[in-house]
């Protein structure tokens, strides 16, 4: 039961922001990465695949990044300038966010 309600909530949130692509649904891991991104990153970063519109950090919809680059940014806090806090996510959660961003960004 919980899985169904979670899926419905996620679909509703994403459907109101982005058109669904039935040919390429998100994997459960990508859904988790998206949800983590929305919760921890979306208030600062615009990223169309997550349906977020942030005004502080770079627009990730326009910045191609591979998974290693995204992981490093999560680890050190962006470019290390202090405007993004380091270690917003760690371990598996950091990898899921990095994978989601790198697989859904421009040039993919």
PDB file of C-alpha atoms in Angstrom:
ATOM      1  CA  UNK A   1       0.000   0.000   0.000  1.00  0.00           C
ATOM      2  CA  UNK A   2       2.738   2.475   0.917  1.00  0.00           C
ATOM      3  CA  UNK A   3       4.491   1.895  -2.405  1.00  0.00           C
ATOM      4  CA  UNK A   4       1.336   2.765  -4.327  1.00  0.00           C
ATOM      5  CA  UNK A   5       0.731   5.972  -2.390  1.00  0.00           C
ATOM      6  CA  UNK A   6       4.401   7.014  -2.749  1.00  0.00           C
ATOM      7  CA  UNK A   7       4.295   6.359  -6.471  1.00  0.00           C
ATOM      8  CA  UNK A   8       1.075   8.338  -6.816  1.00  0.00           C
ATOM      9  CA  UNK A   9       2.509  11.283  -4.894  1.00  0.00           C
ATOM     10  CA  UNK A  10       5.721  11.247  -6.940  1.00  0.00           C
ATOM     11  CA  UNK A  11       3.851  10.998 -10.213  1.00  0.00           C
ATOM     12  CA  UNK A  12       1.559  13.836  -9.229  1.00  0.00           C
ATOM     13  CA  UNK A  13       4.455  16.072  -8.247  1.00  0.00           C
ATOM     14  CA  UNK A  14       6.412  15.386 -11.418  1.00  0.00           C
ATOM     15  CA  UNK A  15       3.390  15.423 -13.751  1.00  0.00           C
ATOM     16  CA  UNK A  16       2.457  18.927 -12.670  1.00  0.00           C
ATOM     17  CA  UNK A  17       5.981  20.123 -13.434  1.00  0.00           C
ATOM     18  CA  UNK A  18       7.092  18.093 -16.461  1.00  0.00           C
ATOM     19  CA  UNK A  19       5.450  16.065 -19.197  1.00  0.00           C
ATOM     20  CA  UNK A  20       5.708  12.349 -18.560  1.00  0.00           C
ATOM     21  CA  UNK A  21       7.832  10.322 -20.959  1.00  0.00           C
ATOM     22  CA  UNK A  22       6.248   6.866 -20.998  1.00  0.00           C
ATOM     23  CA  UNK A  23       9.054   5.500 -23.193  1.00  0.00           C
ATOM     24  CA  UNK A  24      11.715   6.302 -20.607  1.00  0.00           C
ATOM     25  CA  UNK A  25      10.291   6.048 -17.102  1.00  0.00           C
ATOM     26  CA  UNK A  26      12.635   6.691 -14.216  1.00  0.00           C
ATOM     27  CA  UNK A  27      14.045   3.676 -12.436  1.00  0.00           C
ATOM     28  CA  UNK A  28      13.323   3.436  -8.691  1.00  0.00           C
ATOM     29  CA  UNK A  29      16.899   4.637  -8.069  1.00  0.00           C
ATOM     30  CA  UNK A  30      16.431   7.621 -10.390  1.00  0.00           C
ATOM     31  CA  UNK A  31      13.123   8.462  -8.703  1.00  0.00           C
ATOM     32  CA  UNK A  32      14.907   8.456  -5.350  1.00  0.00           C
ATOM     33  CA  UNK A  33      17.697  10.614  -6.800  1.00  0.00           C
ATOM     34  CA  UNK A  34      15.097  13.038  -8.146  1.00  0.00           C
ATOM     35  CA  UNK A  35      13.266  13.179  -4.820  1.00  0.00           C
ATOM     36  CA  UNK A  36      16.531  13.767  -2.926  1.00  0.00           C
ATOM     37  CA  UNK A  37      17.494  16.470  -5.430  1.00  0.00           C
ATOM     38  CA  UNK A  38      14.139  18.206  -4.991  1.00  0.00           C
ATOM     39  CA  UNK A  39      14.438  18.070  -1.191  1.00  0.00           C
ATOM     40  CA  UNK A  40      18.083  19.090  -0.800  1.00  0.00           C
ATOM     41  CA  UNK A  41      19.043  20.954  -3.975  1.00  0.00           C
ATOM     42  CA  UNK A  42      15.923  22.214  -5.709  1.00  0.00           C
ATOM     43  CA  UNK A  43      15.470  25.354  -3.639  1.00  0.00           C
ATOM     44  CA  UNK A  44      18.757  26.692  -5.070  1.00  0.00           C
ATOM     45  CA  UNK A  45      19.123  24.954  -8.440  1.00  0.00           C
ATOM     46  CA  UNK A  46      16.886  25.010 -11.486  1.00  0.00           C
ATOM     47  CA  UNK A  47      16.798  21.540 -13.012  1.00  0.00           C
ATOM     48  CA  UNK A  48      13.963  20.829 -15.423  1.00  0.00           C
ATOM     49  CA  UNK A  49      14.030  17.005 -15.031  1.00  0.00           C
ATOM     50  CA  UNK A  50      13.332  17.491 -11.316  1.00  0.00           C
ATOM     51  CA  UNK A  51      10.799  20.273 -11.871  1.00  0.00           C
ATOM     52  CA  UNK A  52      12.762  22.714  -9.711  1.00  0.00           C
ATOM     53  CA  UNK A  53      13.295  26.428 -10.209  1.00  0.00           C
ATOM     54  CA  UNK A  54      16.020  27.796  -7.951  1.00  0.00           C
ATOM     55  CA  UNK A  55      17.592  31.235  -8.131  1.00  0.00           C
ATOM     56  CA  UNK A  56      20.813  30.840  -6.134  1.00  0.00           C
ATOM     57  CA  UNK A  57      22.939  28.133  -7.740  1.00  0.00           C
ATOM     58  CA  UNK A  58      23.719  27.436 -11.387  1.00  0.00           C
ATOM     59  CA  UNK A  59      20.950  26.208 -13.658  1.00  0.00           C
ATOM     60  CA  UNK A  60      21.819  22.517 -13.924  1.00  0.00           C
ATOM     61  CA  UNK A  61      19.517  22.134 -16.923  1.00  0.00           C
ATOM     62  CA  UNK A  62      22.118  24.063 -18.907  1.00  0.00           C
ATOM     63  CA  UNK A  63      25.314  22.665 -17.359  1.00  0.00           C
ATOM     64  CA  UNK A  64      26.404  19.226 -18.567  1.00  0.00           C
ATOM     65  CA  UNK A  65      28.080  17.310 -15.747  1.00  0.00           C
ATOM     66  CA  UNK A  66      29.206  13.728 -15.409  1.00  0.00           C
ATOM     67  CA  UNK A  67      28.545  11.728 -12.263  1.00  0.00           C
ATOM     68  CA  UNK A  68      32.046  12.279 -10.829  1.00  0.00           C
ATOM     69  CA  UNK A  69      31.722  16.064 -11.247  1.00  0.00           C
ATOM     70  CA  UNK A  70      28.340  16.108  -9.518  1.00  0.00           C
ATOM     71  CA  UNK A  71      29.622  13.920  -6.675  1.00  0.00           C
ATOM     72  CA  UNK A  72      32.584  16.255  -6.193  1.00  0.00           C
ATOM     73  CA  UNK A  73      30.256  19.283  -6.113  1.00  0.00           C
ATOM     74  CA  UNK A  74      28.084  17.571  -3.488  1.00  0.00           C
ATOM     75  CA  UNK A  75      31.191  16.653  -1.482  1.00  0.00           C
ATOM     76  CA  UNK A  76      32.967  20.027  -1.469  1.00  0.00           C
ATOM     77  CA  UNK A  77      29.962  22.291  -1.889  1.00  0.00           C
ATOM     78  CA  UNK A  78      29.753  23.310  -5.540  1.00  0.00           C
ATOM     79  CA  UNK A  79      33.097  24.720  -6.548  1.00  0.00           C
ATOM     80  CA  UNK A  80      34.172  25.111  -2.931  1.00  0.00           C
ATOM     81  CA  UNK A  81      33.477  28.858  -2.855  1.00  0.00           C
ATOM     82  CA  UNK A  82      31.290  28.598   0.237  1.00  0.00           C
ATOM     83  CA  UNK A  83      27.994  29.475  -1.430  1.00  0.00           C
ATOM     84  CA  UNK A  84      26.891  25.808  -1.385  1.00  0.00           C
ATOM     85  CA  UNK A  85      27.273  23.821   1.822  1.00  0.00           C
ATOM     86  CA  UNK A  86      29.463  20.710   1.513  1.00  0.00           C
ATOM     87  CA  UNK A  87      28.166  17.201   2.170  1.00  0.00           C
ATOM     88  CA  UNK A  88      24.473  17.945   1.612  1.00  0.00           C
ATOM     89  CA  UNK A  89      24.302  14.224   0.905  1.00  0.00           C
ATOM     90  CA  UNK A  90      26.790  11.421   1.521  1.00  0.00           C
ATOM     91  CA  UNK A  91      27.259   7.840   0.438  1.00  0.00           C
ATOM     92  CA  UNK A  92      24.382   6.196  -1.385  1.00  0.00           C
ATOM     93  CA  UNK A  93      22.201   9.308  -1.336  1.00  0.00           C
ATOM     94  CA  UNK A  94      24.992  11.425  -2.871  1.00  0.00           C
ATOM     95  CA  UNK A  95      25.527   8.788  -5.572  1.00  0.00           C
ATOM     96  CA  UNK A  96      21.791   8.653  -6.354  1.00  0.00           C
ATOM     97  CA  UNK A  97      21.559  12.433  -6.711  1.00  0.00           C
ATOM     98  CA  UNK A  98      24.732  12.536  -8.820  1.00  0.00           C
ATOM     99  CA  UNK A  99      23.486   9.747 -11.063  1.00  0.00           C
ATOM    100  CA  UNK A 100      20.098  11.440 -11.517  1.00  0.00           C
ATOM    101  CA  UNK A 101      21.672  14.811 -12.391  1.00  0.00           C
ATOM    102  CA  UNK A 102      24.298  13.362 -14.729  1.00  0.00           C
ATOM    103  CA  UNK A 103      21.856  11.055 -16.536  1.00  0.00           C
ATOM    104  CA  UNK A 104      19.147  13.673 -16.991  1.00  0.00           C
ATOM    105  CA  UNK A 105      21.150  16.813 -17.716  1.00  0.00           C
ATOM    106  CA  UNK A 106      21.969  18.385 -21.064  1.00  0.00           C
ATOM    107  CA  UNK A 107      23.837  16.360 -23.614  1.00  0.00           C
ATOM    108  CA  UNK A 108      22.288  13.125 -22.377  1.00  0.00           C
TER     109      UNK A 108
END
